[in-house]
Coordinates of C-alpha atoms in Angstrom, one line a residue:
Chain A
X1 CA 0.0 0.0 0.0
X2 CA 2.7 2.3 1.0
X3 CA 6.2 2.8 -0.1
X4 CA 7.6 3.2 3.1
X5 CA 11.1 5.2 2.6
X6 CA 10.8 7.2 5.4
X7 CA 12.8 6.1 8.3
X8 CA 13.0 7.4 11.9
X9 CA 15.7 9.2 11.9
X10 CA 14.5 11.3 9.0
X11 CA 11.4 11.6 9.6
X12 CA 9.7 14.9 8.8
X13 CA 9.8 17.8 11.3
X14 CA 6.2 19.2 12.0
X15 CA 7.2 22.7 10.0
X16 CA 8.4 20.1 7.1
X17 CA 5.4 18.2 7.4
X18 CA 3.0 21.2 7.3
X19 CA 5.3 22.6 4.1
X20 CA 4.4 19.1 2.4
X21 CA 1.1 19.3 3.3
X22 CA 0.6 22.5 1.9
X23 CA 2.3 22.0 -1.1
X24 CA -0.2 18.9 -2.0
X25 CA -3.5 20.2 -0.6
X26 CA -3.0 24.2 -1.3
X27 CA -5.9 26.3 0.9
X28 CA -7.3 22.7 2.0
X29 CA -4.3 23.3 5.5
X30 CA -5.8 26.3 7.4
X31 CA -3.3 26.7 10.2
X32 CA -1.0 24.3 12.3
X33 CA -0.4 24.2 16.2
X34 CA 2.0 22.6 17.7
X35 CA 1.8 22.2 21.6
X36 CA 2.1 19.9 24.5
X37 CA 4.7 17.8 21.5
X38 CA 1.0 17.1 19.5
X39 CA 1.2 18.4 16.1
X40 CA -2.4 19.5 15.1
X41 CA -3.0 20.6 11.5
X42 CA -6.7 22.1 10.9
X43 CA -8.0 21.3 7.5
X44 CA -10.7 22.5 5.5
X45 CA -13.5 20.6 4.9
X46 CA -13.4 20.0 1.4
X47 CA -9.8 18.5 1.4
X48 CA -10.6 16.2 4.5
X49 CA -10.8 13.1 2.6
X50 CA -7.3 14.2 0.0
X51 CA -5.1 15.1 3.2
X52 CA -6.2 11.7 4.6
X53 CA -5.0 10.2 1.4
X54 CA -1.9 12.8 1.3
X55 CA -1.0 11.7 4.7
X56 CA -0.8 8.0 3.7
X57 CA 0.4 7.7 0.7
X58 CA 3.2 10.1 0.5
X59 CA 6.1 8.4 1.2
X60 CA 7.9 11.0 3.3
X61 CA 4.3 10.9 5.8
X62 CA 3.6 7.3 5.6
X63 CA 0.9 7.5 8.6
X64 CA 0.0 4.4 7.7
X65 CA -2.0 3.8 11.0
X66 CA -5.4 5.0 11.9
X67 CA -5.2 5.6 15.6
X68 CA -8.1 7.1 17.2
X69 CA -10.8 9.9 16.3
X70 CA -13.7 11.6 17.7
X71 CA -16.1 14.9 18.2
X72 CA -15.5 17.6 19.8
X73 CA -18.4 19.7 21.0
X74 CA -17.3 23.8 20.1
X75 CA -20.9 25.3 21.4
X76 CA -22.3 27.6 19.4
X77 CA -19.6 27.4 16.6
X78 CA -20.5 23.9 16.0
X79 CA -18.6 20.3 15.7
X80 CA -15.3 19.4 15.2
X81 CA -14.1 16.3 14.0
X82 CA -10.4 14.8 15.2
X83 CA -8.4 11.8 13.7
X84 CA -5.3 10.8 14.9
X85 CA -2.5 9.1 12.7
X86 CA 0.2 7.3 13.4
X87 CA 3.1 6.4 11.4
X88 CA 5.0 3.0 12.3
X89 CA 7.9 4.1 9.9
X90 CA 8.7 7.2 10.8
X91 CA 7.3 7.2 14.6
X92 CA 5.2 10.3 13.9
X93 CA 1.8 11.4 15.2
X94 CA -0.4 14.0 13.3
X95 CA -3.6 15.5 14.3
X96 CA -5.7 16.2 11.6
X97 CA -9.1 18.0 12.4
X98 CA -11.8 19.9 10.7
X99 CA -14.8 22.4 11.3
X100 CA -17.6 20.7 10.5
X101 CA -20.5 21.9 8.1
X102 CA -24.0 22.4 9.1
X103 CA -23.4 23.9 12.6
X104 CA -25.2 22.8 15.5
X105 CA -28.3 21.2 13.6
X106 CA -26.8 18.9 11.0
X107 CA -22.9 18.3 11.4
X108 CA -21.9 16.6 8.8
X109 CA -18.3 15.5 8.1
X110 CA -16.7 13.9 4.8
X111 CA -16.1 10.2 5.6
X112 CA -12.4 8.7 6.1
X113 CA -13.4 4.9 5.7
X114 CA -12.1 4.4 2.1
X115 CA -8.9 5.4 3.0
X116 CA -8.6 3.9 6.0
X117 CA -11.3 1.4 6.9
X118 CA -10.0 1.7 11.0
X119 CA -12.4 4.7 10.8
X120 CA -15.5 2.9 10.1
X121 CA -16.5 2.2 13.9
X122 CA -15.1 5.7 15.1
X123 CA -16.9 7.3 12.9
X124 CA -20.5 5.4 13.8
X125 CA -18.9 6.2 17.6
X126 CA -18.7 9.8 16.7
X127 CA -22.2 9.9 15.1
X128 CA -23.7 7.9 18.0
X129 CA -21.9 10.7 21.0
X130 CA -22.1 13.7 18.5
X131 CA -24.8 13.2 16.1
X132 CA -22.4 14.3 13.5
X133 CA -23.2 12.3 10.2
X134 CA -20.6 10.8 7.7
X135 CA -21.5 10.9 4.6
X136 CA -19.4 7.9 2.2
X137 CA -20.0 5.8 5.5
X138 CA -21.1 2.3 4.9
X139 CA -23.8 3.0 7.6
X140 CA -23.4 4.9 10.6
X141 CA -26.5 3.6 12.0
X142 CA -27.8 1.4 14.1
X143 CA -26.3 3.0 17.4
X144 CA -23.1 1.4 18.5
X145 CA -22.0 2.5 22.2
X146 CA -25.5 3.1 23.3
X147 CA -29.0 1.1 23.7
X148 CA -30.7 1.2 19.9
X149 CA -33.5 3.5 20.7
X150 CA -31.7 6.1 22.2
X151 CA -32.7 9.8 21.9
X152 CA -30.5 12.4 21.6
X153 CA -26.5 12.8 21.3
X154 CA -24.9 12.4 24.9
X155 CA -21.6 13.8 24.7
X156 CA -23.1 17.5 23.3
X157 CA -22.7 19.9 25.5
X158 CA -26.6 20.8 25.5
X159 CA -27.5 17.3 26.4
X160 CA -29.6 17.2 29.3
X161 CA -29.4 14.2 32.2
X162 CA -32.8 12.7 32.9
X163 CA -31.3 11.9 36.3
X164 CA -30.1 15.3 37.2
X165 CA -33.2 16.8 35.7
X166 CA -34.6 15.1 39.1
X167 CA -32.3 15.6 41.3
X168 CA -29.5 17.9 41.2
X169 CA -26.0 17.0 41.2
X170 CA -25.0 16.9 45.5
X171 CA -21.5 16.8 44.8
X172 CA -19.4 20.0 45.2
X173 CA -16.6 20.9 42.7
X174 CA -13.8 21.2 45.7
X175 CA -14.8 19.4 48.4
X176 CA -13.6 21.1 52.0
X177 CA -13.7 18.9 55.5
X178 CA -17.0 19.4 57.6
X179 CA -18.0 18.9 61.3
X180 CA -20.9 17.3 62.0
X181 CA -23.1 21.0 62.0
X182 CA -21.7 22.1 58.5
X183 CA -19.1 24.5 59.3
X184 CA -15.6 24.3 57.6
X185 CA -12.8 22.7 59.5
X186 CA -9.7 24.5 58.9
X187 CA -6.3 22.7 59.2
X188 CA -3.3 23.9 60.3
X189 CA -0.5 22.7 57.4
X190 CA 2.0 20.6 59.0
X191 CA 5.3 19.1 58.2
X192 CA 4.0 16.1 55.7
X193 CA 1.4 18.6 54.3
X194 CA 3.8 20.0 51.5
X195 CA 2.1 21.3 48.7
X196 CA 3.8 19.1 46.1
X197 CA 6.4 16.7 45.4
X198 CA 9.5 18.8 45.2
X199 CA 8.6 20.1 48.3
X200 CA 7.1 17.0 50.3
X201 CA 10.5 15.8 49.1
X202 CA 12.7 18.3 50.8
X203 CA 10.6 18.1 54.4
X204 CA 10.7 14.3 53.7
X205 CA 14.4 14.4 53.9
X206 CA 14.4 16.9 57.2
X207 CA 12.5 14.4 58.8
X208 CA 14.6 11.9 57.5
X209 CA 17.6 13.6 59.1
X210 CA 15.7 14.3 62.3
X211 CA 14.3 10.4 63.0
X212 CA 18.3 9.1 62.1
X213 CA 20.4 11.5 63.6
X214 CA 24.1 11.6 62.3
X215 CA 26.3 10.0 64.9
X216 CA 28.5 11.9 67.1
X217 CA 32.0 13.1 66.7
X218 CA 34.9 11.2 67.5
X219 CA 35.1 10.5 71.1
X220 CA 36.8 12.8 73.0
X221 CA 37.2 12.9 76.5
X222 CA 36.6 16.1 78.6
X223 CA 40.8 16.3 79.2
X224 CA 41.1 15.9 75.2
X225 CA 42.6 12.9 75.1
X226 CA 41.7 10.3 72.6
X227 CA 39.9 7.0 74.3
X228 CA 40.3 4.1 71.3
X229 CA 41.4 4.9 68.1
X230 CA 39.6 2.5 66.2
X231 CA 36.2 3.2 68.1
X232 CA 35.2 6.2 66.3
X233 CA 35.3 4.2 62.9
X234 CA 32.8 1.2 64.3
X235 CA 30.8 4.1 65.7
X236 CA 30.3 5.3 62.0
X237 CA 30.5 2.1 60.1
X238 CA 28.0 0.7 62.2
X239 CA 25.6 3.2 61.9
X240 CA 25.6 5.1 58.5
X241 CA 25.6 1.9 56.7
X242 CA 29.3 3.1 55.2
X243 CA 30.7 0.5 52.9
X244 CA 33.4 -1.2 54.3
X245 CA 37.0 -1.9 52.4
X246 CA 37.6 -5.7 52.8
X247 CA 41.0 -5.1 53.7
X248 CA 39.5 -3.1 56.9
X249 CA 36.8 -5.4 57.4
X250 CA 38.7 -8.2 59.0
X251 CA 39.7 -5.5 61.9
X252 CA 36.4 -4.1 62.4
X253 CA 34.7 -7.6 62.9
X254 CA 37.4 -7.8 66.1
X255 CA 36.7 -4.9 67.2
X256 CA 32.8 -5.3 67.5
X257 CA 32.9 -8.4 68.9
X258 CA 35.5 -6.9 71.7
X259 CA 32.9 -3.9 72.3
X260 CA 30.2 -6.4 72.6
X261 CA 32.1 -8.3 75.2
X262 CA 32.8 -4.7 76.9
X263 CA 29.0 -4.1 76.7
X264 CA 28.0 -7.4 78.2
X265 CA 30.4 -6.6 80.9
X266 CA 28.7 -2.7 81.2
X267 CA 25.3 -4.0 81.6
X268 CA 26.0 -6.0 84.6
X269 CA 27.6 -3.1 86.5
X270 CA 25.3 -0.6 85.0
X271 CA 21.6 -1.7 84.6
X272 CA 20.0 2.0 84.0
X273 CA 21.8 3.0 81.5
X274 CA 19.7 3.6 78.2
X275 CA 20.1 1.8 75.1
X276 CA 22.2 4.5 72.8
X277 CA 21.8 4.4 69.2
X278 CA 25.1 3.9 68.1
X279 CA 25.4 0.8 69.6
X280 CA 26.9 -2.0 67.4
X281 CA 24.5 -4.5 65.8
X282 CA 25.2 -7.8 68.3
X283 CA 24.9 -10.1 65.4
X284 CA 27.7 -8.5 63.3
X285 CA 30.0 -9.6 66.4
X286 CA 28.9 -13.5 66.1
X287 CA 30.6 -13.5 62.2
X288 CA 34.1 -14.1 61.3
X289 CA 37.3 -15.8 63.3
X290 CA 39.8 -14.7 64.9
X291 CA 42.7 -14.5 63.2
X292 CA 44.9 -13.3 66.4
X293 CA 46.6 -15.8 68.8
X294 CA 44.7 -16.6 71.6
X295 CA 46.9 -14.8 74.7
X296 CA 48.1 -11.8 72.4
X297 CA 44.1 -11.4 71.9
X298 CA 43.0 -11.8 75.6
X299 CA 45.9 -9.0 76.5
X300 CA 44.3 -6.9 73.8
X301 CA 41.0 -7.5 74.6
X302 CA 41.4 -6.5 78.2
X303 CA 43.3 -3.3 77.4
X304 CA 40.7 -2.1 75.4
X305 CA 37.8 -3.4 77.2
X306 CA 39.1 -1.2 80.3
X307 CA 39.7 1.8 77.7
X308 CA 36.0 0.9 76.0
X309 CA 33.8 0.9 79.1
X310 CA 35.6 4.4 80.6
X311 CA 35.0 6.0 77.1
X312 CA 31.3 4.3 77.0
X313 CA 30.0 5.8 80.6
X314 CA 31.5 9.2 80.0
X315 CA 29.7 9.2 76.4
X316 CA 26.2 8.2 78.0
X317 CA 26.9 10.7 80.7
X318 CA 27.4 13.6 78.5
X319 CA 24.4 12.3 76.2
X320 CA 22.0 12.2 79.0
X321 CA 23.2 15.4 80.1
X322 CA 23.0 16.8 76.6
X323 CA 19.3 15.1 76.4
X324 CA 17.8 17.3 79.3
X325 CA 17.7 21.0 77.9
X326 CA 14.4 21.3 76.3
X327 CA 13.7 20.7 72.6
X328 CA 15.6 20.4 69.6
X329 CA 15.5 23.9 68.1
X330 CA 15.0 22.3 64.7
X331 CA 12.2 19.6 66.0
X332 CA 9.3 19.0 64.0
X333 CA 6.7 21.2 65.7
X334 CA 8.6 24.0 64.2
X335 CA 6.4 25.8 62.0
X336 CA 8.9 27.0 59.7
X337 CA 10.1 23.9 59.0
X338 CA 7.9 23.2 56.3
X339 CA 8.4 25.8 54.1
Chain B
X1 CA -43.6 -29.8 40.1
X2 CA -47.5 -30.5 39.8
X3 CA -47.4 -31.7 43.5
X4 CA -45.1 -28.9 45.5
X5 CA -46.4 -25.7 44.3
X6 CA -49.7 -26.7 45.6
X7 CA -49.2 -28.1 49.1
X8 CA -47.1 -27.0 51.7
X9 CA -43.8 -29.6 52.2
X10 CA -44.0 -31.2 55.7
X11 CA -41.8 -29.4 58.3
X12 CA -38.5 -32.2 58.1
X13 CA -38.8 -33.1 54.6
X14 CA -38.6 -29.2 54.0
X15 CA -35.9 -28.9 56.4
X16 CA -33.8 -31.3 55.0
X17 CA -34.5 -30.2 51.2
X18 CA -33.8 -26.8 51.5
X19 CA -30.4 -27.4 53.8
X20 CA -29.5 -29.3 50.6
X21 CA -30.5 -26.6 48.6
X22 CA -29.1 -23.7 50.4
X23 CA -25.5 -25.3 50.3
X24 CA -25.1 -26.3 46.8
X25 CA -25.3 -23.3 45.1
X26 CA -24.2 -23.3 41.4
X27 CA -23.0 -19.4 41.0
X28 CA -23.6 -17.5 37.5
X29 CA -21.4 -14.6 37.7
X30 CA -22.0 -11.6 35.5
X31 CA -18.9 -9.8 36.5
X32 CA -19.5 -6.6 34.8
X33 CA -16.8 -3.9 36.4
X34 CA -14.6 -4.0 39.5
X35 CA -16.8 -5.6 41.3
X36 CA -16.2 -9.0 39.6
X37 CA -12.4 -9.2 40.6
X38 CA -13.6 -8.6 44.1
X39 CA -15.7 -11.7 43.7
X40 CA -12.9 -14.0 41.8
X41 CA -11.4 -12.7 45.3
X42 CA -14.2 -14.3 47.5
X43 CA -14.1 -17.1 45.1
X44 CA -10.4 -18.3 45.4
X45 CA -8.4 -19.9 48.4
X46 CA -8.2 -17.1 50.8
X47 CA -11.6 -16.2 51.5
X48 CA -12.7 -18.9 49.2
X49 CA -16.4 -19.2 49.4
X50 CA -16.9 -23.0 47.9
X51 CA -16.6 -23.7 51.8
X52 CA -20.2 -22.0 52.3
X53 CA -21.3 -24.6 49.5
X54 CA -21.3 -22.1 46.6
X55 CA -19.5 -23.8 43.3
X56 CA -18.2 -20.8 41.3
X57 CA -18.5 -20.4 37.6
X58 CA -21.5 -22.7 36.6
X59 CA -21.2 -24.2 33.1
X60 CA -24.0 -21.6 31.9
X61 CA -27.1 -20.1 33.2
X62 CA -29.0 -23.2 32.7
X63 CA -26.9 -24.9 35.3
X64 CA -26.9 -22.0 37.6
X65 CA -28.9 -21.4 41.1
X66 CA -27.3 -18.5 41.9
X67 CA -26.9 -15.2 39.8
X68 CA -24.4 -12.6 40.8
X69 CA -24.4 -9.0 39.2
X70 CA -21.1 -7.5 40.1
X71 CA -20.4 -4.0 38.0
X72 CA -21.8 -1.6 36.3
X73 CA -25.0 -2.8 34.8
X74 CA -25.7 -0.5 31.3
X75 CA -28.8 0.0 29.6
X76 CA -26.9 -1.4 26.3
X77 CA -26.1 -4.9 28.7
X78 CA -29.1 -5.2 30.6
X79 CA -31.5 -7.2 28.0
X80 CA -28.4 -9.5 28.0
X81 CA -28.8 -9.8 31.6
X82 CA -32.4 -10.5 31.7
X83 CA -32.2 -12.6 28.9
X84 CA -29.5 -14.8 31.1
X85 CA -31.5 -14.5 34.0
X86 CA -34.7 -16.2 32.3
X87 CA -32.3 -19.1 31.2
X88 CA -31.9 -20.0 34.7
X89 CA -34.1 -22.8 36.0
X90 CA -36.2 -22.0 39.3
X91 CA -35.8 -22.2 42.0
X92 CA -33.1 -19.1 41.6
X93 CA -31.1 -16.3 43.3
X94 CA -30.4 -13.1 42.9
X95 CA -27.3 -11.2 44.2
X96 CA -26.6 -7.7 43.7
X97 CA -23.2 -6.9 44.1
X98 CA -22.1 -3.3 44.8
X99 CA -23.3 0.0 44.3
X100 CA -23.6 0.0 40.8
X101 CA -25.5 -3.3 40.4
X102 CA -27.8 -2.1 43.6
X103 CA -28.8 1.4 42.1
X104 CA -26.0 3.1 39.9
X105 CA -23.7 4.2 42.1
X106 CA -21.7 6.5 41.1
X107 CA -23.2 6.8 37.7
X108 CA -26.3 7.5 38.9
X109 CA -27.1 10.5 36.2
X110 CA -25.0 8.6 33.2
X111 CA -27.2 8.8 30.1
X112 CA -25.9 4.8 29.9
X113 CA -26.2 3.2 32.9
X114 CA -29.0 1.3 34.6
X115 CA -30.2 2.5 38.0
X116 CA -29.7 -0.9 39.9
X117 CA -30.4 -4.4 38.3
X118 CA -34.0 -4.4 40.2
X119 CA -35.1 -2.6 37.5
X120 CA -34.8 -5.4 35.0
X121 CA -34.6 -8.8 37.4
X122 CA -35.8 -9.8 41.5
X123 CA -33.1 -9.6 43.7
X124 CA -32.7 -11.5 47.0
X125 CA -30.0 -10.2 48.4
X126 CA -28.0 -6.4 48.2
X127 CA -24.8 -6.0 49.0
X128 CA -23.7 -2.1 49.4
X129 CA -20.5 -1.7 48.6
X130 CA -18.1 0.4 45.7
X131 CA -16.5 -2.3 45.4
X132 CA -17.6 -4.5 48.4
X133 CA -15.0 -6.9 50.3
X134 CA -15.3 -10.2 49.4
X135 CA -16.5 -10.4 53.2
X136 CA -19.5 -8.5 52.5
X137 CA -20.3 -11.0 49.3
X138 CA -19.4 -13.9 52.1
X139 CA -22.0 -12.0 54.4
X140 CA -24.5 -12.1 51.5
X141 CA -24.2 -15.9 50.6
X142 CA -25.1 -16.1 54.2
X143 CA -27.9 -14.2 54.3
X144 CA -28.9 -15.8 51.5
X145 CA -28.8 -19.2 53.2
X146 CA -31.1 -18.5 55.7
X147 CA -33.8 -16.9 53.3
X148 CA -33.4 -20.3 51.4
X149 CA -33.6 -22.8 54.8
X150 CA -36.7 -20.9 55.6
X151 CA -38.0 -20.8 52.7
X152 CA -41.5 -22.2 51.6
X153 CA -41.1 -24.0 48.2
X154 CA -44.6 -23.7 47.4
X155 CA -44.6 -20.3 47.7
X156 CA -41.8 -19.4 45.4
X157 CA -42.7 -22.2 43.1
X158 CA -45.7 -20.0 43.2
X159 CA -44.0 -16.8 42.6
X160 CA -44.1 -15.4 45.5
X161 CA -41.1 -14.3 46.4
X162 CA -39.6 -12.6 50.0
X163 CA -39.0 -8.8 50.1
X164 CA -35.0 -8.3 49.5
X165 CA -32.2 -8.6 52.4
X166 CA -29.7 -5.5 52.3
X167 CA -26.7 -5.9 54.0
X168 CA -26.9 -3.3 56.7
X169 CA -29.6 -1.8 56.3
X170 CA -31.8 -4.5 58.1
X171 CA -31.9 -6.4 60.9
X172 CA -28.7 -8.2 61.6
X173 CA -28.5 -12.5 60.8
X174 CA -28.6 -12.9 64.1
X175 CA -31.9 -11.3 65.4
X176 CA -33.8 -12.5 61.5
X177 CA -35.0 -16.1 63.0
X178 CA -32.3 -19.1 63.4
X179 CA -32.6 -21.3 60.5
X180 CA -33.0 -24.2 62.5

């Protein structure tokens, strides 16, 4: 049916496409709009039927698909017709639509069917929403969406509803939040009440940050002395989910097994103290061996054991004393948090 | 049937017909929107309704006890409906599933739809709904149970048939009569 040269990396631009167009159908293209990426080309009534044809068989269009049409209802100017086609070739959409004749009594649009038979049912859709009749259609008649006996053309704008003719419509266009006597509940807009997603996005991540707090600085004692070395790096690794070197690894699975023990050892002495955050997950301790001889390891481990429960208390001393002022200035009952 | 339409069933015999009756009940579904996938839902393993003796998906309406109207019923389907419905031999059932099949629901002033399958067809049993649980249709099969174990052949043979049940609108199961 079609020669199909174009490809889709040349197909035709929509100011190309209109040129062509306009070159094979003369004063049948009345204007072209291009918006929201759908190229829409308004054509005259008379040359509905050639620019179908034009758009098929020209080899540089090839909209060799037929991919939807229908009425639109444009009050007291009348109908307009729309047809959509596609191109497989190219990968090219084109809107073609048309005034059509006879105003609001008798619409009356040229029929597409013999060039692409695809239209047959839209059209007998179009007529049974619009009323708008095809002439060249095999038969737009009997009805095909609704029951056969139906009166009147639903989709026009001047159709009325038998139901709402009864009863009016109880709905309300933006529905507000009532109390039980009537009167509009007003909301105060909180943090999770953004306006939109950028912005539920940013106070998403604020309250991201407040729920996981980062973990503290290095330990440092009130003399300035450093406790452990390697402590600050389990606090972090455990927590922040920081990806580990394997080289490192090894080390680190020592260590947290050793500040497990020292924990074990804390909670007998020291049965109030709260659960902290940054404690190391217990089940990361139970993996891996060893690799350290047994009595170099026991020195080790008591050394830093002793080191590991002094820097432990004075941390959860200075984090319940740190706990007590008040609130967080940035908490989330802050009202200008959620800006 | 020249015998049960006329003369009332002695009290066992009746009792023990229609508690066969009430728990094989061959379902037609017309799933006709959402509704239906939320009774394929009632019908499969997890709420799976086959234990309160109702055998999904009948053969045809000829084989059918039970019809179940689950969607949106249109003027353009309804003769299809009631052309179904009259296929099915009596004694049968009506179900209307959801708001649509009870009176339109949301498409209560569409220029297409049919307000509630009661204008075309009897229904026993409504379940409100947009869509229902499949507990709700689980509620309704019950209700219908007990309409059936109390029911007077004759009478329906008859044509007489019981005012509807809606689902929470009247009295509760419990306070309706035991069936026993």
């Amino acid at each position: 049916m079609t020669d199909v040269l174009a490809r889709r990396d040349r197909a035709l631009t929509p100011e190309e496409t209109e040129e062509l167009l306009r070159d094979r159908l003369g004063d049948g293209v009345q204007r072209s709009v291009l918006e929201f990426g759908v190229f829409t080309v308004w054509i005259a009534q008379e040359a509905w039927v050639a620019a179908a044809r034009t758009c098929r068989d020209e080899p540089l269009l090839a909209y060799d698909m037929f991919d939807n049409a229908f009425g639109v209802d444009a009050r007291e100017e009348g109908f307009d017709y729309v047809a959509i086609l596609y191109s497989t070739s190219t990968g090219n959409r084109i809107v073609l639509r048309t005034r059509c004749e006879g105003g609001r009594e008798a619409p009356v649009c040229p029929s597409m069917v013999e060039v692409y038979r695809g239209a047959d049912w839209m059209e007998r859709e179009t007529w049974d929403m619009f009323g708008i009749d095809f002439p060249g259609h095999p038969s737009v008649s009997p009805r095909i969406l609704t029951v056969e006996n139906f009166e009147g053309w639903p989709l026009r704008k001047d159709f009325h509803l038998a139901s709402r003719a009864a009863k009016p419509w109880p709905g309300v266009a933006e529905p507000k939040e009532m109390d039980d006597e009537g009167n509009i509940i007003e909301r105060e807009k909180r943090i999770g009440d953004a306006p939109g997603p950028y912005e539920l996005d940013k106070v998403m991540g604020e309250q991201a940050k407040l729920a996981n707090p980062l973990p503290e600085p290095p330990a440092v004692t009130e003399e300035g002395e450093e406790v452990a070395a390697t402590a600050p790096v389990a606090d972090r690794a455990s927590d922040s989910g920081q990806v580990l070197a394997s080289d490192q690894e090894r080390g680190l699975e020592e260590e947290q097994k050793l500040r497990h023990e020292a924990d074990v050892e804390l909670s007998g002495g020291e049965a109030e103290r709260e659960p902290t955050v940054d404690e190391p997950a217990s089940d990361v301790a139970d993996q891996g061996e060893s690799a350290i001889p047994a009595a170099e390891a026991a020195k080790k481990a008591d050394d830093r054991r002793k080191a590991q429960a002094e820097a432990r208390a004075k941390k959860a001393a200075e984090r319940a004393a740190a706990d007590e002022p008040g609130d967080d200035p940035a908490g989330p009952d802050d009202p200008e948090g959620d800006a | 049937m020249g015998l049960m339409d006329q003369v009332e069933l002695p009290q066992p015999v009746k009792y023990v017909f229609n508690w066969g009756r009430k728990y094989s009940l061959w379902c037609f579904n017309f799933g006709l929107a959402c509704c239906a996938i939320e009774f394929i839902a009632a019908s499969t393993s997890r709420h799976d309704f086959i234990r309160h003796g109702v055998i999904p998906f009948a053969h045809g309406p000829r084989q059918a006890d039970l019809l179940v109207v689950s969607g949106t019923l249109t003027d353009k389907m309804a003769p299809a409906v009631k052309r179904l419905y009259e296929e099915m031999a009596e004694p049968k059932y009506v179900i209307s599933f959801g708001s649509c099949a009870n009176c339109g629901g949301p498409y209560w002033d569409s220029y297409s739809v049919t307000k509630g399958v009661d204008q075309i067809i009897p229904v026993d049993v409504y379940v409100p709904g947009c869509p229902p649980r499949p507990e709700a249709l689980l509620d309704g099969i019950i209700a219908l149970q007990h309409r059936i174990q109390n029911e007077s052949l004759k009478d329906r043979i008859a044509g007489r048939r019981l005012d509807p049940v809606t689902l929470g609108a009247d009295a509760p199961l419990a306070l309706e009569g035991s069936s026993s």
